[in-house]
Coordinates of C-alpha atoms and ligand atoms in Angstrom, one line a residue:
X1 CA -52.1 38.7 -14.0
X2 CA -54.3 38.2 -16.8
X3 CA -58.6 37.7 -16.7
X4 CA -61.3 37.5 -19.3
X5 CA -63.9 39.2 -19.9
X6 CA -67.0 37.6 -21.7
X7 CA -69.9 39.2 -22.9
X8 CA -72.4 36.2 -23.1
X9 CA -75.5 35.1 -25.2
X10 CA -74.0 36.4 -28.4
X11 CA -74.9 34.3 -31.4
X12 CA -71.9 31.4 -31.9
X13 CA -71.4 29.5 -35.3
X14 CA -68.7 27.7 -37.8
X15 CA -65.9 25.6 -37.4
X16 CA -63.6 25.2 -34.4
X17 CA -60.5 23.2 -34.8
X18 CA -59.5 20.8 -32.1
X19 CA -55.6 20.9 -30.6
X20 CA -53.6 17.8 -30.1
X21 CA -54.2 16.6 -26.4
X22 CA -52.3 18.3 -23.8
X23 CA -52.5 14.6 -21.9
X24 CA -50.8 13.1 -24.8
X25 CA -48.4 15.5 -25.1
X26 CA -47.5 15.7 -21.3
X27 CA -46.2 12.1 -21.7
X28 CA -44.7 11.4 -24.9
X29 CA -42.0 14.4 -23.7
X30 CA -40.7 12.3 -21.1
X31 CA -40.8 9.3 -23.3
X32 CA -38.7 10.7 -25.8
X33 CA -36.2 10.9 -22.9
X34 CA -36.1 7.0 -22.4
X35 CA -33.4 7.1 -25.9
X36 CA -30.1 9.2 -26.2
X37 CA -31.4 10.1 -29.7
X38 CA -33.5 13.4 -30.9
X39 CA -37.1 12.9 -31.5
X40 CA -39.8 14.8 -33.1
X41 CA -43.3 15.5 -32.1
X42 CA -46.2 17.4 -34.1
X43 CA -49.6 19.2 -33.0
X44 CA -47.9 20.0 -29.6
X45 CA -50.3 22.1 -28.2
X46 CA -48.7 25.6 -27.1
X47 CA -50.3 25.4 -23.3
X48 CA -48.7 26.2 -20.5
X49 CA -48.1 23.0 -18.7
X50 CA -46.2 21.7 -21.9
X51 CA -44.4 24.8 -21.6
X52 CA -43.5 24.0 -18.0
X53 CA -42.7 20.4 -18.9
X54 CA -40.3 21.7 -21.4
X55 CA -38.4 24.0 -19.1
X56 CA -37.6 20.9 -17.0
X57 CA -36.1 19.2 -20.0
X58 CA -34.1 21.7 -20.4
X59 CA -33.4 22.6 -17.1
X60 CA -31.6 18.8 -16.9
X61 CA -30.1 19.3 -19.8
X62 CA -32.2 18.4 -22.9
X63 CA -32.3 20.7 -25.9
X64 CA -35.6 21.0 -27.3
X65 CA -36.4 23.4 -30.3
X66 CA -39.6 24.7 -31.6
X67 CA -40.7 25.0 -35.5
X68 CA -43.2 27.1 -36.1
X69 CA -46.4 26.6 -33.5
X70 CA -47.0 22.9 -33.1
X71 CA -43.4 21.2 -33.7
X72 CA -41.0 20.2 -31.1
X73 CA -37.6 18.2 -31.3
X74 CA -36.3 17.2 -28.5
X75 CA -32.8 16.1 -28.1
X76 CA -32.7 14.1 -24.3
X77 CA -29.8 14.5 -21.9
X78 CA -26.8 12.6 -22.4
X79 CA -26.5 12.9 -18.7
X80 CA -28.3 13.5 -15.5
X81 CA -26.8 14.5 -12.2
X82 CA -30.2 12.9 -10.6
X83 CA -31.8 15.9 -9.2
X84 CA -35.2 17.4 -11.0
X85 CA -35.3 21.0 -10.0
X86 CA -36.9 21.9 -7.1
X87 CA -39.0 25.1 -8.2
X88 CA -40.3 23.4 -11.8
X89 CA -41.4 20.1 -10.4
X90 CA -44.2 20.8 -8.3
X91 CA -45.8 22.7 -10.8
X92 CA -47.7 20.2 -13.0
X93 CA -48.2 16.6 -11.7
X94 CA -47.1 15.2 -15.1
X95 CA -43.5 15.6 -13.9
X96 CA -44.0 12.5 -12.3
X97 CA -43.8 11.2 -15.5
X98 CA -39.8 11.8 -15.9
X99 CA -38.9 9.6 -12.8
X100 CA -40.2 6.9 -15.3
X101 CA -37.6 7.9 -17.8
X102 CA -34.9 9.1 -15.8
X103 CA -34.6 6.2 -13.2
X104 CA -34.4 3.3 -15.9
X105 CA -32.3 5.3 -17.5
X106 CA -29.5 6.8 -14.9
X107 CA -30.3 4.7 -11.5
X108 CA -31.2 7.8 -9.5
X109 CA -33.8 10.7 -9.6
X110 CA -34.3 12.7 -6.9
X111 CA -37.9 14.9 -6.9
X112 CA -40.4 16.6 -4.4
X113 CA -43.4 16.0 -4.6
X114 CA -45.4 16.8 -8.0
X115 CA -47.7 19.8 -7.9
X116 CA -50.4 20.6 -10.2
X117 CA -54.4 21.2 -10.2
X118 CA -56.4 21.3 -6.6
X119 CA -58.3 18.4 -6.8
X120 CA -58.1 17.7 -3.8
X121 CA -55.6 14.4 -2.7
X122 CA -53.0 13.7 -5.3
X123 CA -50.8 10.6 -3.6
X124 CA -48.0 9.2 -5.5
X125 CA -47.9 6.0 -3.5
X126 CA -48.6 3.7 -6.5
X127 CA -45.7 5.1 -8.2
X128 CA -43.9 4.5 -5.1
X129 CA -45.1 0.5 -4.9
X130 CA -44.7 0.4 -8.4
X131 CA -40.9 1.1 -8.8
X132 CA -40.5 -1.1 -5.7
X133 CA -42.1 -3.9 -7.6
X134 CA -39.5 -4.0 -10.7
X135 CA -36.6 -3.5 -7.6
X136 CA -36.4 0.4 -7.0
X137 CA -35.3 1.7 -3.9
X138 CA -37.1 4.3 -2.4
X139 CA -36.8 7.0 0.4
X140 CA -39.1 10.0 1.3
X141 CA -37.3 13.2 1.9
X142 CA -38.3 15.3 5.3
X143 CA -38.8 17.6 2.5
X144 CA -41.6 16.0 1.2
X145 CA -39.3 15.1 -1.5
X146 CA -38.5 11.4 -2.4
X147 CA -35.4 9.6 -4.0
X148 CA -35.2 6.8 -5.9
X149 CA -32.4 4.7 -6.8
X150 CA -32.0 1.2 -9.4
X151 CA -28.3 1.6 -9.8
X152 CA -28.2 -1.7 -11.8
X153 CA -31.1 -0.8 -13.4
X154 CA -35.0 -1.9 -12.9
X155 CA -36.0 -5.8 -13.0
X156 CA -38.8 -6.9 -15.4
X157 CA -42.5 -7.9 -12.4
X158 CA -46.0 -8.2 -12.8
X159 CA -47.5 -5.9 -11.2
X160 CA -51.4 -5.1 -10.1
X161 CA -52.4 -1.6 -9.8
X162 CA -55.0 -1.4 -6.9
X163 CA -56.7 1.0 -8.3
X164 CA -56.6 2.2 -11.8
X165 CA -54.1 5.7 -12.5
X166 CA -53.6 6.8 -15.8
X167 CA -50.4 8.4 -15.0
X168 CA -49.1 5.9 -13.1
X169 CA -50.0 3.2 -15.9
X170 CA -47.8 5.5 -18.2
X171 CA -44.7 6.3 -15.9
X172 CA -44.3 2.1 -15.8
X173 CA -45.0 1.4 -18.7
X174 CA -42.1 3.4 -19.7
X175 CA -39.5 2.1 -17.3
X176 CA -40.5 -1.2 -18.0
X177 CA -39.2 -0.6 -21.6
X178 CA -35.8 -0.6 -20.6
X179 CA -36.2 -2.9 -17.7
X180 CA -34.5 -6.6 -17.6
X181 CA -36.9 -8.9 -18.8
X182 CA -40.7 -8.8 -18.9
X183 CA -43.3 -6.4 -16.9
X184 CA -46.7 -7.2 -16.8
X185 CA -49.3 -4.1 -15.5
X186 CA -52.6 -6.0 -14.7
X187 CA -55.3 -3.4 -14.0
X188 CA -53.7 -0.6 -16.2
X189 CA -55.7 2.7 -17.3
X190 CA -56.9 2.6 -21.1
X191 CA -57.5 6.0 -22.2
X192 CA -56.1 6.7 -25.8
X193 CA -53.3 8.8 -24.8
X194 CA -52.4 5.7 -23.2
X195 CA -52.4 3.2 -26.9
X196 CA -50.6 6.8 -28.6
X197 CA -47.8 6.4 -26.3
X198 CA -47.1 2.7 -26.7
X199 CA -47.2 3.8 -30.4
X200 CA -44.3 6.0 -30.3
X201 CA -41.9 4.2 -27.8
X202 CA -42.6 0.9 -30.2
X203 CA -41.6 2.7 -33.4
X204 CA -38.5 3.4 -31.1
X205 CA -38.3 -0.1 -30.7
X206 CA -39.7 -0.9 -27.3
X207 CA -41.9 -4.3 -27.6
X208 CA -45.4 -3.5 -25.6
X209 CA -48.6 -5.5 -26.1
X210 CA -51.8 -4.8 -25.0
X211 CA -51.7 -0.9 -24.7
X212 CA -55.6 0.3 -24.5
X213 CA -56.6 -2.6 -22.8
X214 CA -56.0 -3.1 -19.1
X215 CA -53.5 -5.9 -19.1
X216 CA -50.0 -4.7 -20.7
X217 CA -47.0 -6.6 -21.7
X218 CA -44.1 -5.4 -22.3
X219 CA -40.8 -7.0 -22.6
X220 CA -37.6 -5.1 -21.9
X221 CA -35.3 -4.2 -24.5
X222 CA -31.3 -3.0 -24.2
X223 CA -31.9 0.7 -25.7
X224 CA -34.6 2.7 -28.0
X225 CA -34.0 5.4 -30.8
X226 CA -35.6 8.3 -31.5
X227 CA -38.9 8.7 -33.2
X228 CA -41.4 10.8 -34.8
X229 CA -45.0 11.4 -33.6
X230 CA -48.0 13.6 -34.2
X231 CA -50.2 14.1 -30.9
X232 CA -53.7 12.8 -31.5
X233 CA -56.5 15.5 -30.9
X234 CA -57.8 16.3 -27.6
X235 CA -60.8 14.4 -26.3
X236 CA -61.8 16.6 -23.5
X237 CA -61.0 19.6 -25.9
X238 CA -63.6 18.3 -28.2
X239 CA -65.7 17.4 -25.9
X240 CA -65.8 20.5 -24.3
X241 CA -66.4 22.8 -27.4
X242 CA -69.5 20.1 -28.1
X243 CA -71.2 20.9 -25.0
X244 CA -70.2 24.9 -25.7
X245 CA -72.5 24.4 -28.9
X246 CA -75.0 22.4 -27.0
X247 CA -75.1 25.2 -23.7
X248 CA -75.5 28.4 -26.3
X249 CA -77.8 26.3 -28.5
X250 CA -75.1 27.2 -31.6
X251 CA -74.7 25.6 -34.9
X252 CA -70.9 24.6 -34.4
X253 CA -69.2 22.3 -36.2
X254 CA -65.8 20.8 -34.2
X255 CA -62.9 19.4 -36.4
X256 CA -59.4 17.6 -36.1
X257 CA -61.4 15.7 -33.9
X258 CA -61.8 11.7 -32.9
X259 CA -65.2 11.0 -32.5
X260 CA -64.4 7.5 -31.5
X261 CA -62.8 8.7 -28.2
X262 CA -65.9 10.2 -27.0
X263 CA -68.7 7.6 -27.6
X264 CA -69.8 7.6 -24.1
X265 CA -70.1 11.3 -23.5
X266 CA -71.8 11.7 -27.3
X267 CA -74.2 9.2 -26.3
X268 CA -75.0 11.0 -23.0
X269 CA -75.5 13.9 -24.7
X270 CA -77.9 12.2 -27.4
X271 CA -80.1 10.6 -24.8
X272 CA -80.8 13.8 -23.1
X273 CA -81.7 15.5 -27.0
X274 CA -78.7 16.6 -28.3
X275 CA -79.4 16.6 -32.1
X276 CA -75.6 16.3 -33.8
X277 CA -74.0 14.2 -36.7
X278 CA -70.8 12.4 -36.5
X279 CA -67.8 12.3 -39.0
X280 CA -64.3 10.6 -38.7
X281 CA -63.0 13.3 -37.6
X282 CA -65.7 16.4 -37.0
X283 CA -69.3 16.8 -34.7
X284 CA -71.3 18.9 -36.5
X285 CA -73.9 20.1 -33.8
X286 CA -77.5 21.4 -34.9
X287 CA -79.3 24.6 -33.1
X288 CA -82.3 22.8 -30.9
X289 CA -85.6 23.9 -30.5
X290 CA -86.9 21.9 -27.1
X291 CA -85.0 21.9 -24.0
X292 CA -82.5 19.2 -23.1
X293 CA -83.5 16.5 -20.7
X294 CA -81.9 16.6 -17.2
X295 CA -79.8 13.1 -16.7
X296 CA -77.4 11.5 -14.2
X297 CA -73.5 11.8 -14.4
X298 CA -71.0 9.0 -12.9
X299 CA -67.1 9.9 -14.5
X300 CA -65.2 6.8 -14.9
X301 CA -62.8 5.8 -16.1
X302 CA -62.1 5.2 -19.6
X303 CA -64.3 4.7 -22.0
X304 CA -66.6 6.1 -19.4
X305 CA -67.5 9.8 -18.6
X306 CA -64.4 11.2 -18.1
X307 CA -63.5 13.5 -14.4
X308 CA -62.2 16.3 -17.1
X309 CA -65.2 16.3 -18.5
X310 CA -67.4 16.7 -15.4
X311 CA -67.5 20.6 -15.0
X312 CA -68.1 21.5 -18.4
X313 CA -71.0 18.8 -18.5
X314 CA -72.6 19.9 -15.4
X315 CA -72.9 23.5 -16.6
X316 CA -74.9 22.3 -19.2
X317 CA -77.1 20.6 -16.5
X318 CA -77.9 23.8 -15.6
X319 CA -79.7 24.9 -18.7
X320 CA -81.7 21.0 -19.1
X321 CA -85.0 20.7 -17.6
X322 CA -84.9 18.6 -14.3
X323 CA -83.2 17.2 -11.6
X324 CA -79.9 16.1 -12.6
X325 CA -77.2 14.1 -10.1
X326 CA -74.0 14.2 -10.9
X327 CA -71.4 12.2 -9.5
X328 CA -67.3 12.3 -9.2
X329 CA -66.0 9.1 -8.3
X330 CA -62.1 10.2 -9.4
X331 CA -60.9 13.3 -7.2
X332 CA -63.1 14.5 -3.9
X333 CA -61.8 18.0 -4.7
X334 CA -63.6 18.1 -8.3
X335 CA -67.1 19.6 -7.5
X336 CA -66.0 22.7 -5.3
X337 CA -66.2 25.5 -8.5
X338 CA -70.2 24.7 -8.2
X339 CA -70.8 27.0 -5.8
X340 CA -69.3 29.4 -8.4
X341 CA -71.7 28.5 -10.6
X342 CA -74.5 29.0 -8.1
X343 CA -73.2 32.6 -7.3
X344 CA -73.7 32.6 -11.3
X345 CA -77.7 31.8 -10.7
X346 CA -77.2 28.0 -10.7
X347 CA -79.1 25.8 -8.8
X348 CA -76.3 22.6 -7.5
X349 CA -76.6 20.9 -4.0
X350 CA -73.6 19.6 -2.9
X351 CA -74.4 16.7 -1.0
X352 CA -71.3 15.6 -0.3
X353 CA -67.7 15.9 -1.9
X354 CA -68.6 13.5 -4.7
X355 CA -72.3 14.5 -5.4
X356 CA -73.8 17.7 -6.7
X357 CA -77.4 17.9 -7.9
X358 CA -78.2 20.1 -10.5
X359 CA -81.5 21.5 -10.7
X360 CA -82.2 22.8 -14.4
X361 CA -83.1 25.2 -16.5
X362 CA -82.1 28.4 -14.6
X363 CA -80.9 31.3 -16.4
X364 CA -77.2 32.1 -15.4
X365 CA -76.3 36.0 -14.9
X366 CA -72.1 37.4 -15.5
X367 CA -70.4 37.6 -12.7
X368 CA -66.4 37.8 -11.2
X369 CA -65.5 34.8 -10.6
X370 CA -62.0 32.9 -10.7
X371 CA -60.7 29.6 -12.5
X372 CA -59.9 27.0 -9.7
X373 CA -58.5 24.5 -12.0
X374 CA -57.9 23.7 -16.1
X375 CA -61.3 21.9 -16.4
X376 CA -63.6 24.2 -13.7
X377 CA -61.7 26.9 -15.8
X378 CA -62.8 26.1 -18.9
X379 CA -66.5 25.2 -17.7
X380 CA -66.6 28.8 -16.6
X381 CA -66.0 30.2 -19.7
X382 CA -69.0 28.2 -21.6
X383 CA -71.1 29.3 -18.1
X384 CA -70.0 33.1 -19.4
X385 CA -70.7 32.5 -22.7
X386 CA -74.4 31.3 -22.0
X387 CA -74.9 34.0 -18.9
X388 CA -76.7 37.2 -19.8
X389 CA -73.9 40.3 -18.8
X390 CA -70.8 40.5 -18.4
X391 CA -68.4 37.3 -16.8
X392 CA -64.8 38.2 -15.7
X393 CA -62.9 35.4 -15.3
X394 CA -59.5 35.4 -13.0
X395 CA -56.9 33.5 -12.5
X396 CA -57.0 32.3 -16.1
X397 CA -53.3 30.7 -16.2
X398 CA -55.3 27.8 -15.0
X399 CA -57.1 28.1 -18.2
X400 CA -53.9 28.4 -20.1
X401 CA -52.6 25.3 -18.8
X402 CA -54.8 23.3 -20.7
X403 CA -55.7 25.1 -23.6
X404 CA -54.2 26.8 -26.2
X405 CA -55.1 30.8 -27.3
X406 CA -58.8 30.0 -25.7
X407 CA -59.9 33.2 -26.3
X408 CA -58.8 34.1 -30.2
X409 CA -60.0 30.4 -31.0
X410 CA -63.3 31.4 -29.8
X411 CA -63.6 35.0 -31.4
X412 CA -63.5 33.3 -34.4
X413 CA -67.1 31.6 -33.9
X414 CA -68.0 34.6 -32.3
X415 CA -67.9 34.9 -29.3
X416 CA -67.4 38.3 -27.4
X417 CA -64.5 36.9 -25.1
X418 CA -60.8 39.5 -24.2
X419 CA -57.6 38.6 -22.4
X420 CA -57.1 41.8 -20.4
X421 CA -54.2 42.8 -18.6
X422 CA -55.7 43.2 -14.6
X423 CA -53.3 46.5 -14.2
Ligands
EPU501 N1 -54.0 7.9 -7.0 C1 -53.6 7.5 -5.9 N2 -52.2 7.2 -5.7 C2 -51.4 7.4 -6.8 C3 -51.9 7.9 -8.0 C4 -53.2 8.1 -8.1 O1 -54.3 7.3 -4.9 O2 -50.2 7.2 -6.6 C5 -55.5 8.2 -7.2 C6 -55.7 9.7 -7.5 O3 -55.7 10.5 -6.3 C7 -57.1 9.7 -8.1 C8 -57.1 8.3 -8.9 O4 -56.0 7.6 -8.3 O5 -58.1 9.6 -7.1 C9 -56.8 8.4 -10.3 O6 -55.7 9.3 -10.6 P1 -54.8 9.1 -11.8 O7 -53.5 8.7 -11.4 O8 -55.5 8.3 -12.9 O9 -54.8 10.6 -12.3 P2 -53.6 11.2 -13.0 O10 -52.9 10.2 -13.9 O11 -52.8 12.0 -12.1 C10 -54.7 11.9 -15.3 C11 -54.9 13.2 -16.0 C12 -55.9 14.0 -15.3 C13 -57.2 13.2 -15.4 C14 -57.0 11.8 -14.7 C15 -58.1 10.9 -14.8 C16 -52.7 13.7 -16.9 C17 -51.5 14.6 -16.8 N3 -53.6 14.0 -16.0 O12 -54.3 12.3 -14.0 O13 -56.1 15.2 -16.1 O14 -58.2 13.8 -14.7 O15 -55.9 11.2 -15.3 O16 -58.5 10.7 -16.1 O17 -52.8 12.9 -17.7 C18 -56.5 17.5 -16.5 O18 -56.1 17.3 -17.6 O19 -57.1 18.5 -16.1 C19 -56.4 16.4 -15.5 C20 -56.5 16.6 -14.2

C-alpha cells in the first residue's frame, strides 16, 4: 500500500501537460472489440482502471500490446465462451461497457454486477431495459450476476433513456452498430467522449448521426474494421489542474488541453475572479491579488458543471470569500469526503446528501486523511497542496485510477508531493 505525502504552500509554476481522458479511453477499448480486426489507439493514459480494463480483454482472449507509454493495439477475440471473469469485472464500472460489444457480437455475456467508485447507488437497470428494447433477453443471477442472451443477434428500436447515463448512452450506441436495422437513443448523454467514440467506430464503418447531441441515429451495419484513434485530452484533468493554479494562487499554464470542453466551468471560475487566458489548446492562469468570490455550484450534465468536477471545485470554495452552496444532482454518495476536508480546517455543512455549504476563506492545516474515490482523491491532493504542513494521503490507488504518475507530473511545477511505500 502506497500514500503521499505533501508538503503544501510551496510556490507552484510552468507548464503541465494534460493526459488523454481516462473516460474516453475506458470506452473506445470495448469498441474496438465490436470488429474481428486489430485496432490502434494513442494518448492512452497509463491509469489504473485502463489497466484493469485491459486485463479483461485479455483475460477473454484479446491480445493487446503496448508501444512505448501511450500506444495500445488491440487485437479483439475471435471468440468468446460468454463469461466476463468474475474477479476483474466488478472492479471498474466501465466493464459494463463490454456487454455492449460482446452481446451484438456473440449472443451471450454473462457478468456480475460492475464495481467501481463509492458513489453511492450505481443501478444498471437502464442497460438492462435498454438491451430489452432492441430484443435482449435478460436474467439476474442470485449472484447478483446477470445474463444476457440475443442469439440471433439485437433488433434495430428507438429507445428513450429516462434519465440521462453517459455510460449507458455509450454501451447502446455500440450494440446498435451491429444491430438489424435502425436504433434511435432519444435523451442520450452528450459529453465529448461521447462524439470521440462515434468518431472511431464510423471510421470503422458504423453509420451514427447525431453523436454530441441528445438524439442519436444509427443504422446497423453487417460488420466493422479496425481503426485508428488518438484519445482527446481529459476535461476533468484539465479542469482540475486549473483550479490547482487557482487554489495555490500559481502562475500555471495547462496544455494538450480543449478549452472548448470546459466553457461552463471556465466561466464559473471567471465570474467568481479567476483572471486566466484561453488558447486552442492551453489555460494559461495568472497569480491574483484579491480573493475569489464565493458562488453556487449545481453539476449537470453536459455542457454543465460536471459531478467529476465537484470535489476539486468545492475545495477551492474553501479559500473564496463567502457562503458558497454547492449542489450534486448526479450521485447521493458524492459529497461524503467533505467532512475530510473539515477535519482539514474547512468549514462545509452538509445539509443533506446532495448539498454542502461552503463557508470561505478558511485556512486549511495537513493532515492523514484517505482518498475515497478518483475525484475526492484528487481534490485532496490540491486541499494538501494549499494546506500549511504536512498532508498524507492513503489509499491513493483510487488516485491512480484516474490519473496518470500524479505525483512526478506535479514535482515538475513544483510541488513537494512523494509516493511512499506505507511499510
Ligand atoms: N443510473 C441509473 N441506472 C443505470 C445507469 C445510471 O439509475 O442503469 C444513474 C446513476 O446512478 C447516476 C446517473 O444515472 O445517478 C448518471 O449516471 P451515468 O450512467 O451517467 O454515469 P456513468 O456513465 O456510470 C460516467 C463516468 C463518471 C461520471 C458520470 C457522469 C465513466 C466510466 N464514468 O459514469 O465518471 O461521473 O458519467 O458524468 O465514463 C469518474 O471518472 O470518476 C466518474 C465517476
Amino acid at each position: 500500500m502506497e500514500k503521499f505525502i505533501i508538503r503544501g504552500k510551496q510556490p507552484l509554476s510552468g507548464e503541465i501537460p494534460v493526459n488523454g481522458a481516462k473516460n474516453h479511453a475506458l470506452k473506445i477499448i470495448p469498441a474496438a472489440l465490436l470488429s474481428t480486426q486489430e485496432s490502434v489507439f494513442h494518448s492512452v493514459p497509463q491509469v489504473e482502471d485502463v489497466d484493469r480494463l485491459l486485463e479483461i480483454v485479455e483475460d477473454i482472449g484479446g491480445v493487446v500490446k503496448k508501444e512505448g507509454n501511450h500506444t495500445v493495439r488491440i487485437v479483439p477475440p475471435a471468440k468468446f465462451n460468454g463469461i466476463l471473469p468474475k474477479k476483474l469485472v466488478p472492479k471498474l464500472r466501465a466493464s459494463i461497457l463490454l456487454l455492449g460489444s460482446l452481446l451484438v457480437r456473440f449472443g451471450r455475456v454473462e457478468m456480475p454486477h460492475p464495481g467501481g467508485c463509492n458513489l453511492g447507488r450505481r443501478p444498471i437497470d437502464l442497460f438492462i431495459d435498454a438491451f430489452k428494447a432492441l430484443g435482449a433477453q435478460v436474467e439476474s443471477l442470485a449472484d447478483d450476476g446477470y445474463v444476457f442472451q440475443a442469439p440471433h443477434g439485437l433488433q434495430g428500436a428507438r429507445y428513450v433513456f429516462p434519465l440521462i447515463s453517459v455510460t449507458g448512452t455509450e454501451t447502446l450506441m455500440m450494440a446498435a452498430t451491429l444491430a438489424h436495422g435502425k436504433t434511435v437513443i432519444v435523451n442520450a448523454a452528450g459529453e465529448p467522449e461521447i462524439s470521440a467514440l462515434a468518431d472511431y467506430l464510423n471510421a470503422c464503418g458504423a453509420r451514427i448521426t447525431g453523436a454530441g447531441t441528445h438524439t442519436i441515429e444509427i443504422e446497423g451495419v453487417q460488420e466493422l474494421h479496425g481503426g485508428e484513434s488518438t484519445i482527446i485530452p481529459d476535461r476533468i484533468e484539465s479542469g482540475s489542474f486549473v483550479i490547482l493554479a487557482l487554489a495555490t494562487n500559481s502562475p500555471l499554464t495547462i496544455t494538450h488541453c480543449r478549452p472548448k470542453d470546459l466553457e461552463v466551468p471556465l466561466r464559473i471560475l471567471k465570474s467568481i475572479g479567476a483572471n486566466f487566458a484561453i488558447a486552442k489548446d492551453a489555460i494559461k492562469i495568472y497569480p491574483i491579488t484579491q480573493k475569489l468570490k464565493a458562488t453556487n455550484i449545481v453539476t449537470h450534465e453536459y455542457p454543465g458543471f460536471p459531478t467529476d468536477l465537484q470535489a476539486p471545485m468545492t475545495v477551492l470554495l474553501t479559500q473564496a470569500l463567502g457562503q458558497s452552496l454547492v449542489r450534486e444532482t448526479i450521485y447521493e454518495g458524492r459529497l461524503l469526503y467533505t467532512d475530510v476536508l473539515n477535519a482539514m480546517g474547512a468549514n462545509i455543512s452538509l445539509l443533506d446528501p446532495y448539498r454542502a455549504m461552503v463557508t470561505g476563506g478558511t485556512s486549511l492545516r495537513g493532515k492523514e486523511v484517505a482518498s475515497p474515490d478518483i475525484r475526492a482523491g484528487i481534490a485532496l491532493v490540491i486541499a494538501g497542496l494549499t494546506a500549511q504542513g504536512t498532508t498524507t494521503i492513503q489509499n491513493i490507488y483510487q488516485i491512480d485510477r484516474g490519473y496518470e504518475h500524479i505525483e512526478e507530473r506535479l514535482q515538475h511545477i513544483g510541488a513537494k508531493i512523494e509516493r511512499v511505500n506505507n511499510c
